[in-house]
Each structure stands twice: as structure tokens, then as C-alpha cells.
Short mmCIF file of C-alpha atoms in Angstrom, two decimals:
data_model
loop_
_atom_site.label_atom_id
_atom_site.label_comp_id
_atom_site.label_asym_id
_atom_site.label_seq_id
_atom_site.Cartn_x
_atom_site.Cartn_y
_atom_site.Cartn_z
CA UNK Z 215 -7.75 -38.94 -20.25
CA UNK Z 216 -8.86 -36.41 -17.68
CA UNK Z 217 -6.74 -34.24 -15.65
CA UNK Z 218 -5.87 -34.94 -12.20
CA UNK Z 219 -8.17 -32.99 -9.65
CA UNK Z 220 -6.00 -30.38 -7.92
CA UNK Z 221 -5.63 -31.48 -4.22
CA UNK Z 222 -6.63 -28.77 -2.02
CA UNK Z 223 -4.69 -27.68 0.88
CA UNK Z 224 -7.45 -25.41 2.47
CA UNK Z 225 -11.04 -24.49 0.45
CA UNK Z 226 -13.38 -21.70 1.08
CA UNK Z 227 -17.06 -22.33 -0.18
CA UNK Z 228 -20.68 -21.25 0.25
CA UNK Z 229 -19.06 -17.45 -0.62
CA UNK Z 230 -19.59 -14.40 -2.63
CA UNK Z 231 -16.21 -14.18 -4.58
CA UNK Z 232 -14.83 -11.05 -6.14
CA UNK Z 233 -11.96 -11.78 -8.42
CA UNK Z 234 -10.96 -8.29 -8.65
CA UNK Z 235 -9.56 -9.16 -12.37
CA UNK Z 236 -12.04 -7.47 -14.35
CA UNK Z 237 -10.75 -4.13 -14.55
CA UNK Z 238 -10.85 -1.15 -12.57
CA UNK Z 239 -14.80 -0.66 -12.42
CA UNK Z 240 -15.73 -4.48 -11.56
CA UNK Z 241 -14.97 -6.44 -8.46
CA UNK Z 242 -15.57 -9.81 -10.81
CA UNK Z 243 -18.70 -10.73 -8.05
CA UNK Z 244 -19.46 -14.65 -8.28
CA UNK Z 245 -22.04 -15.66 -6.00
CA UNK Z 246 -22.25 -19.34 -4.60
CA UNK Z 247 -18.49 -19.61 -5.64
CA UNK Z 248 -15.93 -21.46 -3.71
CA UNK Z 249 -12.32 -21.13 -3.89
CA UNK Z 250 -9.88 -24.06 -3.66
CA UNK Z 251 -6.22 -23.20 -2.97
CA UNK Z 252 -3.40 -26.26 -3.05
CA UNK Z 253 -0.48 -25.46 -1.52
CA UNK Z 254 0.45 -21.34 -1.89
CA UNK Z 255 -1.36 -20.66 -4.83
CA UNK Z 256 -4.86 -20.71 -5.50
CA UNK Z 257 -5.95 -24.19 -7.73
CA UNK Z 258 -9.76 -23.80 -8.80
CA UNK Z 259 -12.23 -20.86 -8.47
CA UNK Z 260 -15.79 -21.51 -9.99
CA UNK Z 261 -19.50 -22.44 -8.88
CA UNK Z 262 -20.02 -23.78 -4.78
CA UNK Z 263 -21.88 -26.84 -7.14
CA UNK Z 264 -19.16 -27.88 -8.77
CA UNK Z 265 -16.25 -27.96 -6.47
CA UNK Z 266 -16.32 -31.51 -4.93
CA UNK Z 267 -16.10 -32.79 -8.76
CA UNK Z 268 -13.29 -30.32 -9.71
CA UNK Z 269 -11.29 -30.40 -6.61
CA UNK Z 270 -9.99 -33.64 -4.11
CA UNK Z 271 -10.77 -32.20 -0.52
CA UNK Z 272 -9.59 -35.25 1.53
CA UNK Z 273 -7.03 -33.53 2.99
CA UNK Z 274 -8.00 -29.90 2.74
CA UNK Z 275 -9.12 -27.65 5.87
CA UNK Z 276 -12.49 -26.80 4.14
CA UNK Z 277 -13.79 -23.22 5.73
CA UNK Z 278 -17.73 -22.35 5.23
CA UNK Z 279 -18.04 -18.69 4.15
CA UNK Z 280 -21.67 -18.68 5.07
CA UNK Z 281 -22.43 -16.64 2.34
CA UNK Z 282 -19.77 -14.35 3.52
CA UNK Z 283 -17.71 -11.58 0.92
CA UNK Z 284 -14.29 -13.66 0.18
CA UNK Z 285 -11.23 -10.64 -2.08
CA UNK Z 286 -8.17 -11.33 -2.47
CA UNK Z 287 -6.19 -9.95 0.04
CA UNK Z 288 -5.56 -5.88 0.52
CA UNK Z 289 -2.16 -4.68 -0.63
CA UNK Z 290 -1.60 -1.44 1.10
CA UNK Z 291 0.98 0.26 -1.85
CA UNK Z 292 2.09 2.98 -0.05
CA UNK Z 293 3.28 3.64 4.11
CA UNK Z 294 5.68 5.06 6.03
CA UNK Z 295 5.33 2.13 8.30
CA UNK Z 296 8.98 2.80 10.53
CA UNK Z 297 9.01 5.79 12.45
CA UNK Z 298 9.15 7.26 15.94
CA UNK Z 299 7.98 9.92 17.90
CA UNK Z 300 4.43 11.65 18.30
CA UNK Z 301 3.09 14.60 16.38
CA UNK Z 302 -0.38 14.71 18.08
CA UNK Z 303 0.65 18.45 18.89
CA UNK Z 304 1.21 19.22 15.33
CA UNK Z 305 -2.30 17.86 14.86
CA UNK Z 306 -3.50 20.27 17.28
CA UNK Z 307 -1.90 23.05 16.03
CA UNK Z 308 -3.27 22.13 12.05
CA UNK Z 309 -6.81 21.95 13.92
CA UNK Z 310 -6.86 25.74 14.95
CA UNK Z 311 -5.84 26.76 11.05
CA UNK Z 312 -1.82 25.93 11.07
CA UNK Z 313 -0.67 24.76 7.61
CA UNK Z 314 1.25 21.11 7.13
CA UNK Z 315 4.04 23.34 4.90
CA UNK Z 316 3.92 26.33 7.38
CA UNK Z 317 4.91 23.68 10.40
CA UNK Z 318 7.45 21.81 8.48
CA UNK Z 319 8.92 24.87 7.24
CA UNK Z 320 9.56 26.20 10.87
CA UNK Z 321 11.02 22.52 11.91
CA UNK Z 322 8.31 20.27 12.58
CA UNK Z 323 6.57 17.75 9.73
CA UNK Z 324 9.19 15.57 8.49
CA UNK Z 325 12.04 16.75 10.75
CA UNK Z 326 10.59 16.39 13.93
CA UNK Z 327 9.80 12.34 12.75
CA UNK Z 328 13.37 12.48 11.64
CA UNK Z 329 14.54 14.05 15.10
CA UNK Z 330 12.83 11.07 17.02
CA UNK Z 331 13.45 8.55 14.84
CA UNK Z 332 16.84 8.47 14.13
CA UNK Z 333 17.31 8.75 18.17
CA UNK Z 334 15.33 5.50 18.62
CA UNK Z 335 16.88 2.22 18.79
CA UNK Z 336 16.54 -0.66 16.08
CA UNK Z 337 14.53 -2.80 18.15
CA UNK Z 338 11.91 -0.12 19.38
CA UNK Z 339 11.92 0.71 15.32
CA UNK Z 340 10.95 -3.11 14.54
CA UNK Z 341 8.54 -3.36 17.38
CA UNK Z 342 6.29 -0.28 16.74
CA UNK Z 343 6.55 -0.94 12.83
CA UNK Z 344 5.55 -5.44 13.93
CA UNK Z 345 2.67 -3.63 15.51
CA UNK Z 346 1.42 -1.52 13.05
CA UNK Z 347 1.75 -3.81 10.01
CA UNK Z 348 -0.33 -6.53 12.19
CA UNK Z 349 -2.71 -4.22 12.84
CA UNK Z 350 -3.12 -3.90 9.15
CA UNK Z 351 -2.95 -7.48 8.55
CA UNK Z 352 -6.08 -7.53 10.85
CA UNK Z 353 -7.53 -5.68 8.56
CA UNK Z 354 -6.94 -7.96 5.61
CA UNK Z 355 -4.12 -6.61 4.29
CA UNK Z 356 -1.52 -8.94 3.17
CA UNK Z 357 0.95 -6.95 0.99
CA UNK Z 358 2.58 -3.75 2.44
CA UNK Z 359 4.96 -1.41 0.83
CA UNK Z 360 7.33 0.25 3.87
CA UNK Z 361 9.29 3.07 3.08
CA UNK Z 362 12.15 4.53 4.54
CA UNK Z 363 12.82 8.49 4.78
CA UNK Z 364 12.70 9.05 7.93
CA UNK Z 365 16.60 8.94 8.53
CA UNK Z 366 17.58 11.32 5.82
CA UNK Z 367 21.24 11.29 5.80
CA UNK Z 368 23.00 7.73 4.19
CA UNK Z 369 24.17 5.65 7.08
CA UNK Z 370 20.59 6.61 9.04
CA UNK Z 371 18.23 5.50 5.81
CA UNK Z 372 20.75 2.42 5.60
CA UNK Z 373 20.01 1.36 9.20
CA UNK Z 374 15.96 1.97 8.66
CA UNK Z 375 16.11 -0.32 4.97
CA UNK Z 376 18.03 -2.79 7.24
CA UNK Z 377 15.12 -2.70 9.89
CA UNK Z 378 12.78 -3.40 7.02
CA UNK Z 379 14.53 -6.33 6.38
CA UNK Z 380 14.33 -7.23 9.54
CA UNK Z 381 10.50 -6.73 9.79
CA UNK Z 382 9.96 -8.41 6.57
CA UNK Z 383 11.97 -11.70 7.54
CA UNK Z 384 9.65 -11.94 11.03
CA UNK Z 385 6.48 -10.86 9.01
CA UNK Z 386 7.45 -13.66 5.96
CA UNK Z 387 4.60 -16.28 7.06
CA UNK Z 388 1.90 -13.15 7.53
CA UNK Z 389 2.10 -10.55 5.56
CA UNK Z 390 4.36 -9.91 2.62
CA UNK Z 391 6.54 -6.71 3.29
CA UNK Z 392 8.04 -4.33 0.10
CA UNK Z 393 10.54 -2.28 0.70
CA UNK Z 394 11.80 1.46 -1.07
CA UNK Z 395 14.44 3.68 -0.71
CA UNK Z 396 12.73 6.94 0.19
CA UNK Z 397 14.68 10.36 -0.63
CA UNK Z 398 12.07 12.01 1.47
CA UNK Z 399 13.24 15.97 2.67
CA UNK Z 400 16.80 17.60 3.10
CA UNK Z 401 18.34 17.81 6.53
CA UNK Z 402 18.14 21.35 7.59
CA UNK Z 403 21.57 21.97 7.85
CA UNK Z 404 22.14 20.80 4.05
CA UNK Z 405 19.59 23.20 2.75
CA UNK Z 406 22.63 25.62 1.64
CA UNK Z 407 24.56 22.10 0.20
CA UNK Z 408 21.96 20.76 -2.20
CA UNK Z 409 23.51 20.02 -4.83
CA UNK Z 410 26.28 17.53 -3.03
CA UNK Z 411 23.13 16.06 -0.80
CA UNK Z 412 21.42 15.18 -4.18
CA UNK Z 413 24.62 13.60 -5.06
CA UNK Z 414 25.20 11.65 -2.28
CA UNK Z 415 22.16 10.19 -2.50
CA UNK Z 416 22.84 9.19 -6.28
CA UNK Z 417 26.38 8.23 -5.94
CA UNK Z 418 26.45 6.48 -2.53
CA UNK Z 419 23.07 5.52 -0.49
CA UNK Z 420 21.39 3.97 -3.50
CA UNK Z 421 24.31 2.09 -5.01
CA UNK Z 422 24.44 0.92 -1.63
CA UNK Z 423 20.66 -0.18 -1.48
CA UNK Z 424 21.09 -2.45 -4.62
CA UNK Z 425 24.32 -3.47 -3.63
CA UNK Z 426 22.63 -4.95 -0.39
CA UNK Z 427 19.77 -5.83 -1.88
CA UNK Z 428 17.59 -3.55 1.37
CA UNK Z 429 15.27 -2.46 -1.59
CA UNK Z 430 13.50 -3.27 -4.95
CA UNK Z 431 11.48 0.51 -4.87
CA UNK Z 432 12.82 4.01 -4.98
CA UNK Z 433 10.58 6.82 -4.05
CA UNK Z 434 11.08 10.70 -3.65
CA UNK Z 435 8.93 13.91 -2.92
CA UNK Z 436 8.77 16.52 -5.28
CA UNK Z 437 7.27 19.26 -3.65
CA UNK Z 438 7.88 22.73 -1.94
CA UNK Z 439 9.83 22.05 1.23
CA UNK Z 440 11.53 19.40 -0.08
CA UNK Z 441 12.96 18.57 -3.66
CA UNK Z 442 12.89 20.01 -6.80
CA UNK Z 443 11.48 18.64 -10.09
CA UNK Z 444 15.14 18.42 -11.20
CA UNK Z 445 16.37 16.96 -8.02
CA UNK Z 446 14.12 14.28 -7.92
CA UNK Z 447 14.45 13.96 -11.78
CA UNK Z 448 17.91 12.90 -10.72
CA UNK Z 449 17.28 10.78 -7.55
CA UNK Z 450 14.81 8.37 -9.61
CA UNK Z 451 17.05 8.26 -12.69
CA UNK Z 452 19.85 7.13 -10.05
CA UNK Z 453 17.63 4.65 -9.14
CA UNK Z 454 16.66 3.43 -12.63
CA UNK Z 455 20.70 2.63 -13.11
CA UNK Z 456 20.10 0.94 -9.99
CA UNK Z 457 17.78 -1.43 -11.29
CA UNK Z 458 15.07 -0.36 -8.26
CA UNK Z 459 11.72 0.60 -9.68
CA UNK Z 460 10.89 4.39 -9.70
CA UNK Z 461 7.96 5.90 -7.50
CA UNK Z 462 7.34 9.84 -7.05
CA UNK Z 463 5.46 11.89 -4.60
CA UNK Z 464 3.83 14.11 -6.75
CA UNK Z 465 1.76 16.98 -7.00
CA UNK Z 466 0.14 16.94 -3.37
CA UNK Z 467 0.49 20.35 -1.70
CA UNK Z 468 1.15 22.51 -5.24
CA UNK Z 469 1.19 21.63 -8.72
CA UNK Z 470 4.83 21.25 -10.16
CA UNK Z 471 5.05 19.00 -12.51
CA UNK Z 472 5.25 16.05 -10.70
CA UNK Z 473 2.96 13.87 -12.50
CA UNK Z 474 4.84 14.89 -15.95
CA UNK Z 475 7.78 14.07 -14.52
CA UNK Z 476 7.05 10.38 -13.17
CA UNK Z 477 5.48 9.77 -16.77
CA UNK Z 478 8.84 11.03 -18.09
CA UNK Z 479 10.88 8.64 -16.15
CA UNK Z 480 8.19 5.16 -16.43
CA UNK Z 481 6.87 5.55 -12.49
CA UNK Z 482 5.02 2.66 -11.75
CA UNK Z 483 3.10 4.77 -9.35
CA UNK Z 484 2.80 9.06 -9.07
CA UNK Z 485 1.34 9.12 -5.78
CA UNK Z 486 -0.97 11.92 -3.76
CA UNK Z 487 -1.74 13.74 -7.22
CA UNK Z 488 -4.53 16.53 -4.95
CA UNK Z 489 -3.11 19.24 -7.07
CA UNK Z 490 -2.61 17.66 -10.57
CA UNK Z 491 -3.37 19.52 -13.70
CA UNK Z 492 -5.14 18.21 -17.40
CA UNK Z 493 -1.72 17.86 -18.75
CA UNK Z 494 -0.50 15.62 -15.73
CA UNK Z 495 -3.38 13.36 -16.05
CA UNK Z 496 -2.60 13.14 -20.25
CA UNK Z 497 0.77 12.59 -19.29
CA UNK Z 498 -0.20 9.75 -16.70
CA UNK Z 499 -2.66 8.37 -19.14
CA UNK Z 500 -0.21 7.71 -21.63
CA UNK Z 501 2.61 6.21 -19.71
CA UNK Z 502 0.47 3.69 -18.02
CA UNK Z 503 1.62 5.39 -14.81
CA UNK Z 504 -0.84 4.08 -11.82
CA UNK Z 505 -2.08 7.30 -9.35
CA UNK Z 506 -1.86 6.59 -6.22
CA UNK Z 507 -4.93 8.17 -4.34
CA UNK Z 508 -4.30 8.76 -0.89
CA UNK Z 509 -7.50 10.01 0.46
CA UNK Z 510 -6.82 9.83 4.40
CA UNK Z 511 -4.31 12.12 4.38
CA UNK Z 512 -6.55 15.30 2.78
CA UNK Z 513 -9.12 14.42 5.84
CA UNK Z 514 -6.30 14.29 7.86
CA UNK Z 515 -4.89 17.31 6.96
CA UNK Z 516 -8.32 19.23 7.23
CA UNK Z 517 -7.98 19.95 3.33
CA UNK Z 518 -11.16 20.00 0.77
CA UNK Z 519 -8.31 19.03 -2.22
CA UNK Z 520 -8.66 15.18 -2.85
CA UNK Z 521 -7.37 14.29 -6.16
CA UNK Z 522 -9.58 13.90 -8.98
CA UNK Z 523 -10.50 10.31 -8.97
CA UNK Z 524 -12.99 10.34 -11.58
CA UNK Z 525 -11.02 12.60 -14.10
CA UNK Z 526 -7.98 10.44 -13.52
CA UNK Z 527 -10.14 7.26 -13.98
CA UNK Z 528 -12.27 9.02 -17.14
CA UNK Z 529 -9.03 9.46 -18.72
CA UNK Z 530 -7.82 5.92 -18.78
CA UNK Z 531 -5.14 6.20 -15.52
CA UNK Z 532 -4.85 3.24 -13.12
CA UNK Z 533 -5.55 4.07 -9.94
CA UNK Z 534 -4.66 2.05 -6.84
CA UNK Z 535 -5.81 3.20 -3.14
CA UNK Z 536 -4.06 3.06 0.26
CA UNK Z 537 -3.39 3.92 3.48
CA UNK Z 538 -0.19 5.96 3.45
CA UNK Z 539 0.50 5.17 7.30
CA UNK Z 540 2.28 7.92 8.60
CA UNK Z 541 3.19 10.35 11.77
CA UNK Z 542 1.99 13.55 10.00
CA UNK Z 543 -0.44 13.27 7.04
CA UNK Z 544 -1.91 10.05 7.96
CA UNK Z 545 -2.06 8.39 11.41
CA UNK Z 546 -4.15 5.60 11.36
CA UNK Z 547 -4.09 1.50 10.09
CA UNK Z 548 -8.23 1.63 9.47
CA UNK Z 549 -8.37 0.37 6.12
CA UNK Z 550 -12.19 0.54 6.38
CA UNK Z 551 -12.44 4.29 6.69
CA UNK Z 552 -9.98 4.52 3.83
CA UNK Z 553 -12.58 2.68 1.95
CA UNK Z 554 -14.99 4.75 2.81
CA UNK Z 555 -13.31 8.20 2.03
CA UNK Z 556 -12.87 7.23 -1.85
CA UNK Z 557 -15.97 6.82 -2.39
CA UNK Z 558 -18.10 9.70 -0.17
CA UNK Z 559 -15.08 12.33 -1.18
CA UNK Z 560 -13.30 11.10 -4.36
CA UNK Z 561 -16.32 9.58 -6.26
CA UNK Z 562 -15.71 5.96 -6.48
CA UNK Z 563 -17.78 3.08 -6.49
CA UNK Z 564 -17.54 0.14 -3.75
CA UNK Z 565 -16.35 -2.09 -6.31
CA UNK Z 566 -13.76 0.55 -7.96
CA UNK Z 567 -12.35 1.44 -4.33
CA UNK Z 568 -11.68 -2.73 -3.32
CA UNK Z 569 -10.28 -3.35 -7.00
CA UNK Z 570 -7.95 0.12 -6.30
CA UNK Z 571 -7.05 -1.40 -2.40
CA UNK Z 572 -6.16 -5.18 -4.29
CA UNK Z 573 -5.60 -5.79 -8.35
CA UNK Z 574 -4.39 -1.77 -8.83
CA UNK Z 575 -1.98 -1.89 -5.26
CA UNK Z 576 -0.23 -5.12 -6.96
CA UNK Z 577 -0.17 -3.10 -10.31
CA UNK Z 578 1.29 0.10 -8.81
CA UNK Z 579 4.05 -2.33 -6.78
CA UNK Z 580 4.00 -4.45 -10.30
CA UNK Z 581 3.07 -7.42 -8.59
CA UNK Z 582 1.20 -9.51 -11.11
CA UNK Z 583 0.94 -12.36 -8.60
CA UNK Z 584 -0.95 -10.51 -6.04
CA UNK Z 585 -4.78 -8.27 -5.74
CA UNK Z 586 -6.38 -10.86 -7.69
CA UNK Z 587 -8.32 -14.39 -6.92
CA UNK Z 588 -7.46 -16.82 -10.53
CA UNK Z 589 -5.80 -20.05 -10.55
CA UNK Z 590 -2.04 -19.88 -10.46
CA UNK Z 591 -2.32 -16.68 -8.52
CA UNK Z 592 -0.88 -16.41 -5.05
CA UNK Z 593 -3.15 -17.49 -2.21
CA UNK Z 594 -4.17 -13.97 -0.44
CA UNK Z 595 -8.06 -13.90 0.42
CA UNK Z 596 -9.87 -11.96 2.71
CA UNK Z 597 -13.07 -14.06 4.26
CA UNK Z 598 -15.19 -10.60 5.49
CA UNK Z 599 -18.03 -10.64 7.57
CA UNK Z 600 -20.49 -8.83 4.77
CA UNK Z 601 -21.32 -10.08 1.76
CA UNK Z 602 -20.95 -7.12 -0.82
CA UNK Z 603 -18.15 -4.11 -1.49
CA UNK Z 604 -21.01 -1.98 -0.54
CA UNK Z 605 -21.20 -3.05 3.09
CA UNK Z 606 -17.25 -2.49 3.45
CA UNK Z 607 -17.89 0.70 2.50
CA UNK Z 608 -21.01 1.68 3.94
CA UNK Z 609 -20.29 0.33 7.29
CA UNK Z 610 -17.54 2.94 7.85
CA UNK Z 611 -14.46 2.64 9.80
CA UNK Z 612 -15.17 -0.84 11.15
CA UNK Z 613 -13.12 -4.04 10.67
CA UNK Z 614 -15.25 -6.32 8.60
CA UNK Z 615 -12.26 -9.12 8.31
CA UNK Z 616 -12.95 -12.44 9.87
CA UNK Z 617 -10.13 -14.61 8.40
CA UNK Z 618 -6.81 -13.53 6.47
CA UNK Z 619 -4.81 -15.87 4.51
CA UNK Z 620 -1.50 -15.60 3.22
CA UNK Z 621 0.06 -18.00 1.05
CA UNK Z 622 -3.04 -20.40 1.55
CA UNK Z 623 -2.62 -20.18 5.40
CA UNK Z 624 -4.88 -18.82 7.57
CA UNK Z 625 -2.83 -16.22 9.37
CA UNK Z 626 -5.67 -14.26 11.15
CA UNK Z 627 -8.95 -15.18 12.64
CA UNK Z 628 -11.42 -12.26 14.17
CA UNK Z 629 -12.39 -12.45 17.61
CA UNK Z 630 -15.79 -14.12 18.17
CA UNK Z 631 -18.72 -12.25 17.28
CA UNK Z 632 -16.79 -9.70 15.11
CA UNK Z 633 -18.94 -8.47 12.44
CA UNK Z 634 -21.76 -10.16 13.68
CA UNK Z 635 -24.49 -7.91 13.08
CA UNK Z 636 -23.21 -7.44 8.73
CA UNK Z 637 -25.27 -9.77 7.20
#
């Protein structure tokens, strides 16, 4: 006796499909494919021919790609989406040959965000942050990963996880919001009290993050300026009693071990990686630790170090690829241009940058359900208004998304004549 026909909720045909389950190097391109998704999750993926046999469409809202590029959503794996303040002077002052660790080492970078942040109030926090995770979700991003940090002392990094919350409770039918713990810099006046700041983060801000249940992610930086191998050796492991999945900042401005030391400890993700070393990329290699390229930030920063993309790749790491929204490395929401930058400057292909952006983001957040397009998978697609990885790409720094779905809802709809002149 046959199976019943799934009973699509909403169905996207006449489309080039990329599955992004392949692997790393292939976008899984199906052309004349449709996509039928029943409910949340997606039901049937296969040939435009055969999907009025396979799937019941009575009821479905049935969209016509027009030949148009259909992904599964973007998940953007790494931001620093609540903040306040501007650093557009900083910016200035990088342009005309000041360095990112000279300025935060003479109190801007980190503690000037911290300065304005932690004097704004909670609902100017969750507005800007609404506004610049819809901006991504314009975009086609559906999945973003917010991090905290910008408070740095307990009760301040408590009240921006809470905002988070907040933020992902209003974003729930849109976009699908991640939250980590950041240990992100030391307060200035606790640079002579290290050791009982490290503590305190151990013994009371991240007990109190799983207690309250205002993370699943914890995240440090590892780096000159802010903490030491051993410190954040010690932050993560806190974290790992916790039961909150370990992330590290690693190896961006100097080489220190980073990488080694998020292999140590299981990291899903080492992100930034500009500086790493042969042994860091062995040690990534072998604990199945995703790198996290970053690219925007090294234009950003008006550096020539991007991280090695294809030596990480060539060595068997898993790479994912984001935005890493932020005041002072990386000011912009234009995942197109981020696109763009991994390919001209760190040497990957169309198809290896989207399958980074979707399949490796959901890897490097270790969400299976996510960054693919396969039947029992959650419904995320992107309907673009190009039909190839190449155009997204080569068209740099434009918005290519004409319809965003999230849990097989159309969410987002381009304006009229967006895209128009991509096919």
C-alpha cells in the first residue's frame, strides 16, 4: 500500500535548489527542483516534474521561483548583535595608521562599547539589537548567534543575556536567536585583580547563566589585551561544568595558542584564526573543531591577515563563515559583501562560501536541524533573485533575497523590483 502524500503547507517550484548537504565544497545544485514543506519542516525535495505526484498541494501556498536560486536559510554563527554607542571616530583614527590593540589599550575598543552600553537602557538595547537582526533577516538570514560581552562585570552581562532573551522571544516567528555567555575583556580597574575576576566569572556569572537558562554557548577571547591562554582555559572549562557549549576567540591579532587550546577543550567553533600556525590547524583538524572565518573584520580593520581558508580547508577543518556584527571590528549586516570577501581574499569558491554561511554555521552552533534543505529538516529557505552561488557572490554587496522563510512561513518579502536586473 502506498504512503500517504505529505500535505504541503507552502511549496516552492520551478527553482534551482542547493541542498547545502554535500559537504563543504558542494552547494548540492538541483535544477528544476521544487521544495515542498508541510507544516515547519521541510516534506519532499526532488525534480519540479514530479512534485504534484509526490506531494498533495490543495491547501498549500504554492510560490513560483521562476527559475530563481532557493538555500536554506543563512545562519550568521557569530555577532555581537547588543551594543551601544558609536566608534566611527575610532574608525577614523585606524584609517590614518592607528592600531585596533594600540586604541583599546589606551581605553577605546571594547571599553568604550562597554562605557556606552552598560549606560543605555534595556529597551534602547532591544530596539537597536530588533533592528539589526531584521536587517539581517532581510538578508536571508534566519539563525543568529548574539553574544553578550559588552557589560563585563556579572550583574551588567546578566542584564544583556536577559535582553537576549528578550529579543529572541519577539524575534521567535522570524528569525531564530542563540544566545552565549561572552567573557569578552577585563574592566580596567580589575586589570591588577585578575585572578578573582577570572573567578568570578567561573564561580558566579556562569552558574548563574545555566541556572537561568539566558544561554546554551560560552565564548571568550584569548588574546593580548584581554585574557590569557590559561584564563580562558579556565572560563570555558567553567562553562563545560556548566553544561553550555564552549566557543573561543582565537588567534586573531597574535598567535597564542588559541586554536590548540579550543581543540584541547572540544570547541565547537575557534573563531577569527588570521594568525594561526601549522600546529593550530593539526590541532583543529583533529578535534573536529569548526574555524570560524570572519573575513569582514580584516577589511574592516585595514589588515592584509585573513586566515588561511584554503590551508584550514586542505587540512580537513570545517569552516563556517559570518558576519561577526560588531561596533569595532565589524560594522555592518551586508551578508552579501561577506560573501564576497571569502572568496576574492580568502580563496573560496561560491559554493564553499554559501555551504560555510548555512550547513557549517549550524555545525559550528551544532545545529543539525538547520543550513541544510532534506526532508525532516527545519523549514529555513532563502528564494534569491539569481539563480547560481556565483551571482551572490559576484554581484557584491547587494541584497539578492526576495523571500525568507522561517519555519515554513514566509517571514520576508523584497520590495518590488529588488534584484530585478540578476537573471
Amino acid at each position: 500500500m502506498p504512503l500517504p502524500r505529505p500535505k504541503a503547507t507552502l511549496a516552492l517550484r520551478n527553482a534551482v535548489v542547493a541542498t547545502c548537504d554535500r559537504g563543504p565544497s558542494d552547494a548540492g545544485i538541483v535544477a528544476g527542483a521544487a521544495v515542498a514543506i508541510e507544516d515547519r519542516r521541510i516534506a519532499w525535495v526532488g525534480p519540479e516534474r514530479d512534485l504534484e505526484r509526490a506531494v498533495d498541494l490543495e491547501h498549500a501556498r504554492v510560490v513560483d521561483a521562476r527559475g530563481g536560486l532557493v538555500t536554506p536559510g543563512l545562519v550568521d554563527s557569530h555577532t555581537h548583535l547588543v551594543f551601544a554607542g558609536d566608534r566611527a571616530g575610532e574608525f577614523a583614527l585606524r584609517c590614518t595608521g592607528k592600531s585596533y590593540l594600540g586604541l583599546a589599550l589606551a581605553g577605546g575598543g571594547i571599553s568604550a562599547t562597554t562605557r556606552a552600553t552598560n549606560a543605555a537602557s534595556d529597551a534602547a538595547l532591544l530596539e537597536t539589537a530588533t533592528i539589526r537582526a531584521r536587517r539581517l533577516l532581510a538578508q536571508g538570514v534566519t539563525t543568529i548567534e548574539v553574544k553578550s560581552g559588552y557589560g563585563l562585570y556579572v550583574d551588567a552581562e546578566l542584564r544583556l543575556l536577559r535582553i537576549v532573551q528578550s529579543l529572541a522571544a519577539s524575534l521567535w516567528a522570524e528569525v531564530t536567536i542563540v544566545p552565549t555567555v561572552l567573557a569578552h575583556a577585563l574592566p580596567p580597574e580589575r586589570a591588577e585583580d585578575r585572578a578573582a575576576f577570572v573567578r568570578e566569572l567561573c564561580e558566579v556569572l556562569i552558574p548563574a547563566v545555566a541556572r537561568d537558562k539566558l544561554a546554551r554557548h560560552v565564548d571568550t577571547f584569548a588574546e593580548e589585551g584581554a585574557f590569557t591562554i590559561a584564563e580562558a582555559r579556565a572560563i570555558l572549562e567553567a562553562g563545560k561544568r556548566a553544561r553550555l557549549v564552549p566557543h573561543l576567540h582565537a588567534d586573531q591579532l597574535t598567535a597564542g595558542g588559541g586554536a590548540e587550546l579550543a581543540a584541547e577543550l572540544g570547541c565547537a567553533s575557534a573563531d577569527h584564526l588570521e594568525e594561526i600556525d601549522e600546529p593550530g590547524i593539526a590541532a583543529l583538524a583533529r578535534a573536529g573543531v569548526v574555524a570560524g572565518l570572519l573575513p569582514l573584520s580584516t577589511v574592516f580593520l585595514g589588515s592584509d591577515r585573513f586566515a588561511p581558508a584554503r590551508r584550514l580547508i586542505a587540512a580537513g577543518v570545517p569552516v563556517s563563515l559570518a558576519t561577526n556584527l560588531n561596533p569595532g571590528s565589524a560594522m555592518s549586516e551586508n551578508v552579501g559583501l561577506v560573501l564576497s570577501i571569502a572568496c576574492v581574499r580568502l580563496g573560496l569558491s561560491p559554493a564553499e562560501a554559501l555551504v560555510a554561511f548555512t550547513a557549517g554555521g549550524a555545525r559550528a552552533l551544532r545545529e543539525g536541524d538547520l543550513g541544510r534543505i532534506a526532508p525532516g529538516a527545519q523549514a529555513d529557505l532563502v528564494l534569491w533573485g539569481c539563480t547560481s552561488p556565483e551571482h551572490l557572490a559576484w554581484h557584491m554587496a547587494v541584497n539578492h533575497a526576495l523571500a525568507v522563510v522561517k519555519r515554513g512561513r514566509i517571514v520576508h518579502l523584497a520590495a518590488p523590483g529588488s534584484a530585478a536586473d540578476c537573471r
